[in-house]
Amino acid sequence: MSNKSNIIEDTLSRRLFAKKIVDEIISNHVDENKTNLFFAISGKWGTGKTKILKIIQEILTQKGFSVIWFNPWQYSQEDISLRRAFLKKVKEKLNPSFDIDDFYYDRTKTEIDWALFFALMFIAFCLFKFTSNYLQNLLNQSLIFLFFTALLIPLFLKIISFGKKSAKISTAEEFEEKFNQLIGDNKKIVILIDDLDRCSPKTVKKILDSLRTFFYHDSCSYVITGDHTVIERYAGDELNVQPVFKLENEDRPNGKKIIDEEATVRKKIQEGRRFLKKLFDVYWPIPLPTKAKIDEFVEDEIKKSDIDFPSIDKKEIKDILTNDQYFERNPRHIIRNLTSTRFAIGCAEQKLLETIDAEKKDTGENPEVRKIFKIDKQRMKDIKKRPALMAKTLLIQDLFYPLFEELCRVPSEIITHERELRHGKTVDQLTINGRKLNENEFFIDQKEVELYCSLIKTPPQFTDPETDFILYEVVSFLSLSGFSGLPSTVGPEEGKFLDYLKKGQLTTNDKLIELLKTTPSERNEQLIESTLIAFDSSQNEEEKINIIIESLKISIQLDDWVSGLPKWFDKINNLSPAGQEKVKNQFMQAVLIKDPNLIKIIKERKPEFIEETWQILENTKSLEKFNPESEEILTQIALDDLDIIPPRLKATESLLGLLDDKNKKQIVSKIQNSIKNLAIAKSYLEQLKGQGLLKGEVCQLVKENIKKLIPREPKSIEWLIENEVLLSEFDFLEELRDNIFNLRNENLEFLMKIIQYHKQLKFDGERKSQTLDSLVKFIEETKDFDILNNGDVISFITEKEEKKKVFEMITKIVEDDKEKSAVRELAISSLDKNNKIWDEITKEDISESLQILKKLKLNKKLKELNKKKKEVLSTWS
């Protein structure tokens, strides 16, 4: 035999028992003092009786025995037919050429009675002779002639012939004789009779009687299998056991007696057991496999089932299959459940494929059809996901079929039973359709009710043990019908669900959220409506706040709940200002993630909620978690805010660092184009200050724009001085001073402004010196000596060293004979002591320069210059 055929017996150690039985049989056949063996193997359906017979057949065949297998339930239950079938099986095994036609056909001969034949011929002749004219006319009519011919021929043959019969074999003696002939010289014959309990009571009795009578032979041993509880009852029914009587009324000892049905049944079974014990040499019940062996068997069968059990399902199905309450360690029951489960899951997979195919072909015109497709797919996926739950459902069908049919009509009762048993209700308190379970016709007795309740409490379950949420659609597992037309019940138990919401505890439990994700859309719609009603009916603001916040958190994680966001926006107005403040952050997060189109409505009706958006963005520092449409809508809001005077910059500041390049360029360009002058720049700075945005990207953009505006605006220095406090708050004042100071060499106007406002600019000595250098350089390059008469310049050059520096620079110009005479004349005129610029310095301070001028030898042609020289020197005495 193949390894595959040995798997079960190896796992359950059935081969050990089979070998022992074979040893008994061989022992009896070897020992001449012993007779043949009648061995009865008793066990319920599925306990491995047939498997043991197959092992016995295998071993005995190897030992040289002729093994004959007979299944009496396959044949007619009529006495002679069974005997014929039995003998035919023996003949096929022992002597195929043996003639057994006598079992089936009559030995009959047909002969003719010649005396009667001639007598009839004589009578016919006489009739014809005396009635010839009349018959001649009659027979000339063809139809009448044919009629008489057809009538007379069979009648004639019937009369003159007769059957000589010999009956077929039918007596017990004849069967016994034929059986002995078949056995012949064979000394080692074992006949295996399987599943005797599947025959009718009368047939059981006939077979057992036959084995000990005309089918008895010293060379034949019998091994017979069946359920002894059934065979004992059948045998008892056929033994004409006298009924047991009892008093109709126990209070009347002399009263009427009636049959005690229960006692009579017990007596029949007892008599049947005695009958069997007399008949069989060994009457052996198959022992149950050990717990360890059945565990090993179940593990092996699960592997062979080809069902993809997730780890949790594998544990749950093993716990069920190895539970003695449900399977009684019966291998065939276990295999049948796994086979049925595999078939059901296969149906679910096929249904899923068909649904997906139909969905692809659907035009999408009818939303209800799409909805049905979605429900169908989810329900079939649930069956594939939880094969252990499918196996448990099939077990309910197998053990409690009448109840199962009722549950198919009212599947919600399973949910109710799970929850009620979980929360402490007793078996006596459970109902179905308003009637108590233990008073219902669906169960035989209280023990069966308790078994059902035990199975309902056994994992896996349709509801979550912690929350009572409905995890899986019961109707899908009960009928595999997919969409049944009934509303979905998968999801939370409504009362508990609302309690979680009111306490603010739902979304803190990851498991609850995962359970909600498996809830069908139509069920979620019902829950949203129930939640809105709970909000309206609550008188406690804290409860209302919790309901909204929890609902918003659910919306972020479940698309089905997004449809509730506009409704919650309306409900928020029912909260106090403090309550609205608590929920606005969570509300705006939900909107940004799930329904950004709602932002426009919020901006119109509750602009303060939009302000919360910018805080959310600052905290998240990313737009990745939000709906892509949110970026476009928020960018437009920021652009619109820049058009307002004064501009609102919070949105811009919150967005700039998060936007993609395209949207960022829009905002940067808008800001740059908006700040057209320093007055507008000031308004931006004031808004940034007012909105607490002293740092950030918008602030930097404004600063960059101001730096660009400074060189273009003549009054930029006045603007800086005027706004130095404001600029200081942005740490921008010194930077602008530096920028302005650096402009002194590029623009005379800026140089003169710097000189004019040098005190307000608060330049240090170094910068003043550098400014003077710039002025000196300017005079050198432009030869504009009149600038020294400017009041601002006179106020700027106050120190002797500063004046001396200027004086020396002009002296060099006068001294330079390459310079034009007119320039030299203007230069030396500017050195006149009477010019206000030279106040507070003496000839001693500039003696070196004066000596240079004095010694300066000028061409006689430069008369005017000489004249001017003398005049200037005279002013200095």
PDB file of C-alpha atoms in Angstrom, residues 172-299:
ATOM      1  CA  ALA A 172     -30.854 -22.954   2.859  1.00  0.00           C
ATOM      2  CA  GLU A 173     -29.539 -26.446   2.243  1.00  0.00           C
ATOM      3  CA  GLU A 174     -28.807 -25.668  -1.410  1.00  0.00           C
ATOM      4  CA  PHE A 175     -26.974 -22.458  -0.487  1.00  0.00           C
ATOM      5  CA  GLU A 176     -24.969 -24.328   2.142  1.00  0.00           C
ATOM      6  CA  GLU A 177     -24.075 -27.005  -0.375  1.00  0.00           C
ATOM      7  CA  LYS A 178     -22.956 -24.471  -2.958  1.00  0.00           C
ATOM      8  CA  PHE A 179     -20.979 -22.559  -0.313  1.00  0.00           C
ATOM      9  CA  ASN A 180     -19.140 -25.717   0.738  1.00  0.00           C
ATOM     10  CA  GLN A 181     -18.403 -26.535  -2.891  1.00  0.00           C
ATOM     11  CA  LEU A 182     -16.932 -23.081  -3.379  1.00  0.00           C
ATOM     12  CA  ILE A 183     -14.747 -23.357  -0.277  1.00  0.00           C
ATOM     13  CA  GLY A 184     -13.427 -26.698  -1.431  1.00  0.00           C
ATOM     14  CA  ASP A 185      -9.936 -27.380  -0.082  1.00  0.00           C
ATOM     15  CA  ASN A 186      -9.218 -23.764   0.835  1.00  0.00           C
ATOM     16  CA  LYS A 187      -8.106 -23.641   4.452  1.00  0.00           C
ATOM     17  CA  LYS A 188      -7.276 -19.989   4.884  1.00  0.00           C
ATOM     18  CA  ILE A 189     -10.297 -17.840   4.153  1.00  0.00           C
ATOM     19  CA  VAL A 190     -11.285 -14.632   5.888  1.00  0.00           C
ATOM     20  CA  ILE A 191     -14.488 -12.814   4.993  1.00  0.00           C
ATOM     21  CA  LEU A 192     -14.708  -9.121   5.860  1.00  0.00           C
ATOM     22  CA  ILE A 193     -18.214  -7.723   6.258  1.00  0.00           C
ATOM     23  CA  ASP A 194     -18.183  -3.920   6.495  1.00  0.00           C
ATOM     24  CA  ASP A 195     -20.775  -1.420   7.707  1.00  0.00           C
ATOM     25  CA  LEU A 196     -23.358  -3.930   8.890  1.00  0.00           C
ATOM     26  CA  ASP A 197     -25.083  -1.131  10.777  1.00  0.00           C
ATOM     27  CA  ARG A 198     -26.059   0.483   7.457  1.00  0.00           C
ATOM     28  CA  CYS A 199     -28.487  -2.359   6.717  1.00  0.00           C
ATOM     29  CA  SER A 200     -32.083  -2.543   7.864  1.00  0.00           C
ATOM     30  CA  PRO A 201     -32.855  -4.328  11.172  1.00  0.00           C
ATOM     31  CA  LYS A 202     -34.287  -7.360   9.382  1.00  0.00           C
ATOM     32  CA  THR A 203     -31.238  -7.640   7.123  1.00  0.00           C
ATOM     33  CA  VAL A 204     -28.866  -7.432  10.084  1.00  0.00           C
ATOM     34  CA  LYS A 205     -30.659 -10.335  11.742  1.00  0.00           C
ATOM     35  CA  LYS A 206     -30.689 -12.384   8.526  1.00  0.00           C
ATOM     36  CA  ILE A 207     -26.978 -11.929   7.896  1.00  0.00           C
ATOM     37  CA  LEU A 208     -26.021 -12.799  11.438  1.00  0.00           C
ATOM     38  CA  ASP A 209     -28.234 -15.885  11.393  1.00  0.00           C
ATOM     39  CA  SER A 210     -26.750 -16.992   8.049  1.00  0.00           C
ATOM     40  CA  LEU A 211     -23.161 -16.713   9.242  1.00  0.00           C
ATOM     41  CA  ARG A 212     -23.747 -19.195  12.025  1.00  0.00           C
ATOM     42  CA  THR A 213     -25.804 -21.586   9.867  1.00  0.00           C
ATOM     43  CA  PHE A 214     -25.329 -22.358   6.163  1.00  0.00           C
ATOM     44  CA  PHE A 215     -22.407 -19.942   5.674  1.00  0.00           C
ATOM     45  CA  TYR A 216     -20.540 -21.484   8.569  1.00  0.00           C
ATOM     46  CA  HIS A 217     -17.342 -23.350   7.661  1.00  0.00           C
ATOM     47  CA  ASP A 218     -14.286 -24.334   9.643  1.00  0.00           C
ATOM     48  CA  SER A 219     -11.991 -22.756   7.075  1.00  0.00           C
ATOM     49  CA  CYS A 220     -13.755 -19.389   7.176  1.00  0.00           C
ATOM     50  CA  SER A 221     -13.228 -16.656   9.719  1.00  0.00           C
ATOM     51  CA  TYR A 222     -15.352 -13.541   9.722  1.00  0.00           C
ATOM     52  CA  VAL A 223     -14.486  -9.985  10.699  1.00  0.00           C
ATOM     53  CA  ILE A 224     -17.571  -7.810  10.872  1.00  0.00           C
ATOM     54  CA  THR A 225     -17.729  -4.067  11.499  1.00  0.00           C
ATOM     55  CA  GLY A 226     -20.546  -1.829  12.600  1.00  0.00           C
ATOM     56  CA  ASP A 227     -21.763   0.482  15.286  1.00  0.00           C
ATOM     57  CA  HIS A 228     -22.652  -1.840  18.156  1.00  0.00           C
ATOM     58  CA  THR A 229     -25.192   0.655  19.552  1.00  0.00           C
ATOM     59  CA  VAL A 230     -27.095   0.402  16.264  1.00  0.00           C
ATOM     60  CA  ILE A 231     -26.668  -3.347  15.725  1.00  0.00           C
ATOM     61  CA  GLU A 232     -27.686  -4.172  19.287  1.00  0.00           C
ATOM     62  CA  ARG A 233     -30.846  -2.115  18.840  1.00  0.00           C
ATOM     63  CA  TYR A 234     -31.596  -3.718  15.453  1.00  0.00           C
ATOM     64  CA  ALA A 235     -31.014  -7.231  16.788  1.00  0.00           C
ATOM     65  CA  GLY A 236     -33.207  -6.515  19.798  1.00  0.00           C
ATOM     66  CA  ASP A 237     -36.012  -5.301  17.531  1.00  0.00           C
ATOM     67  CA  GLU A 238     -35.967  -8.634  15.666  1.00  0.00           C
ATOM     68  CA  LEU A 239     -35.815 -10.928  18.708  1.00  0.00           C
ATOM     69  CA  ASN A 240     -39.482 -10.610  19.655  1.00  0.00           C
ATOM     70  CA  VAL A 241     -38.632  -9.328  23.110  1.00  0.00           C
ATOM     71  CA  GLN A 242     -41.621  -9.142  25.375  1.00  0.00           C
ATOM     72  CA  PRO A 243     -42.528  -5.565  26.372  1.00  0.00           C
ATOM     73  CA  VAL A 244     -42.086  -4.286  29.925  1.00  0.00           C
ATOM     74  CA  PHE A 245     -45.239  -3.010  31.608  1.00  0.00           C
ATOM     75  CA  LYS A 246     -45.810  -0.379  34.245  1.00  0.00           C
ATOM     76  CA  LEU A 247     -48.768   0.963  36.158  1.00  0.00           C
ATOM     77  CA  GLU A 248     -50.616   3.724  34.345  1.00  0.00           C
ATOM     78  CA  ASN A 249     -51.091   5.371  37.730  1.00  0.00           C
ATOM     79  CA  GLU A 250     -48.497   4.523  40.382  1.00  0.00           C
ATOM     80  CA  ASP A 251     -50.921   5.505  43.115  1.00  0.00           C
ATOM     81  CA  ARG A 252     -53.168   2.584  42.095  1.00  0.00           C
ATOM     82  CA  PRO A 253     -51.239  -0.704  42.560  1.00  0.00           C
ATOM     83  CA  ASN A 254     -54.084  -2.739  41.092  1.00  0.00           C
ATOM     84  CA  GLY A 255     -54.804  -0.327  38.276  1.00  0.00           C
ATOM     85  CA  LYS A 256     -54.345  -0.586  34.537  1.00  0.00           C
ATOM     86  CA  LYS A 257     -50.922  -1.457  33.209  1.00  0.00           C
ATOM     87  CA  ILE A 258     -49.364   0.082  30.101  1.00  0.00           C
ATOM     88  CA  ILE A 259     -46.168  -0.600  28.151  1.00  0.00           C
ATOM     89  CA  ASP A 260     -43.132   1.150  29.591  1.00  0.00           C
ATOM     90  CA  GLU A 261     -41.550   2.320  26.329  1.00  0.00           C
ATOM     91  CA  GLU A 262     -38.184   3.328  27.779  1.00  0.00           C
ATOM     92  CA  ALA A 263     -37.789   0.140  29.802  1.00  0.00           C
ATOM     93  CA  THR A 264     -38.817  -1.962  26.798  1.00  0.00           C
ATOM     94  CA  VAL A 265     -36.189  -0.259  24.617  1.00  0.00           C
ATOM     95  CA  ARG A 266     -33.542  -0.892  27.263  1.00  0.00           C
ATOM     96  CA  LYS A 267     -34.588  -4.558  27.462  1.00  0.00           C
ATOM     97  CA  LYS A 268     -34.409  -4.966  23.672  1.00  0.00           C
ATOM     98  CA  ILE A 269     -30.921  -3.471  23.569  1.00  0.00           C
ATOM     99  CA  GLN A 270     -29.852  -5.742  26.407  1.00  0.00           C
ATOM    100  CA  GLU A 271     -31.205  -8.805  24.597  1.00  0.00           C
ATOM    101  CA  GLY A 272     -29.596  -7.676  21.371  1.00  0.00           C
ATOM    102  CA  ARG A 273     -26.250  -7.360  23.168  1.00  0.00           C
ATOM    103  CA  ARG A 274     -26.608 -10.900  24.579  1.00  0.00           C
ATOM    104  CA  PHE A 275     -27.431 -12.195  21.114  1.00  0.00           C
ATOM    105  CA  LEU A 276     -24.292 -10.605  19.645  1.00  0.00           C
ATOM    106  CA  LYS A 277     -22.063 -11.867  22.416  1.00  0.00           C
ATOM    107  CA  LYS A 278     -23.261 -15.410  21.777  1.00  0.00           C
ATOM    108  CA  LEU A 279     -22.655 -14.991  18.060  1.00  0.00           C
ATOM    109  CA  PHE A 280     -19.168 -13.471  18.130  1.00  0.00           C
ATOM    110  CA  ASP A 281     -15.999 -14.900  19.631  1.00  0.00           C
ATOM    111  CA  VAL A 282     -14.622 -11.393  20.094  1.00  0.00           C
ATOM    112  CA  TYR A 283     -16.824  -8.334  20.477  1.00  0.00           C
ATOM    113  CA  TRP A 284     -14.295  -5.439  20.381  1.00  0.00           C
ATOM    114  CA  PRO A 285     -15.074  -1.710  20.452  1.00  0.00           C
ATOM    115  CA  ILE A 286     -12.416   0.444  18.758  1.00  0.00           C
ATOM    116  CA  PRO A 287     -10.742   2.560  21.427  1.00  0.00           C
ATOM    117  CA  LEU A 288     -10.672   6.325  20.937  1.00  0.00           C
ATOM    118  CA  PRO A 289      -7.346   7.757  19.762  1.00  0.00           C
ATOM    119  CA  THR A 290      -5.309   9.409  22.505  1.00  0.00           C
ATOM    120  CA  LYS A 291      -5.353  13.193  22.764  1.00  0.00           C
ATOM    121  CA  ALA A 292      -1.793  13.330  21.483  1.00  0.00           C
ATOM    122  CA  LYS A 293      -2.634  11.117  18.507  1.00  0.00           C
ATOM    123  CA  ILE A 294      -5.732  13.080  17.540  1.00  0.00           C
ATOM    124  CA  ASP A 295      -3.738  16.313  17.789  1.00  0.00           C
ATOM    125  CA  GLU A 296      -1.152  14.825  15.452  1.00  0.00           C
ATOM    126  CA  PHE A 297      -3.895  13.610  13.124  1.00  0.00           C
ATOM    127  CA  VAL A 298      -5.588  17.022  12.996  1.00  0.00           C
ATOM    128  CA  GLU A 299      -2.286  18.771  12.312  1.00  0.00           C
TER     129      GLU A 299
END
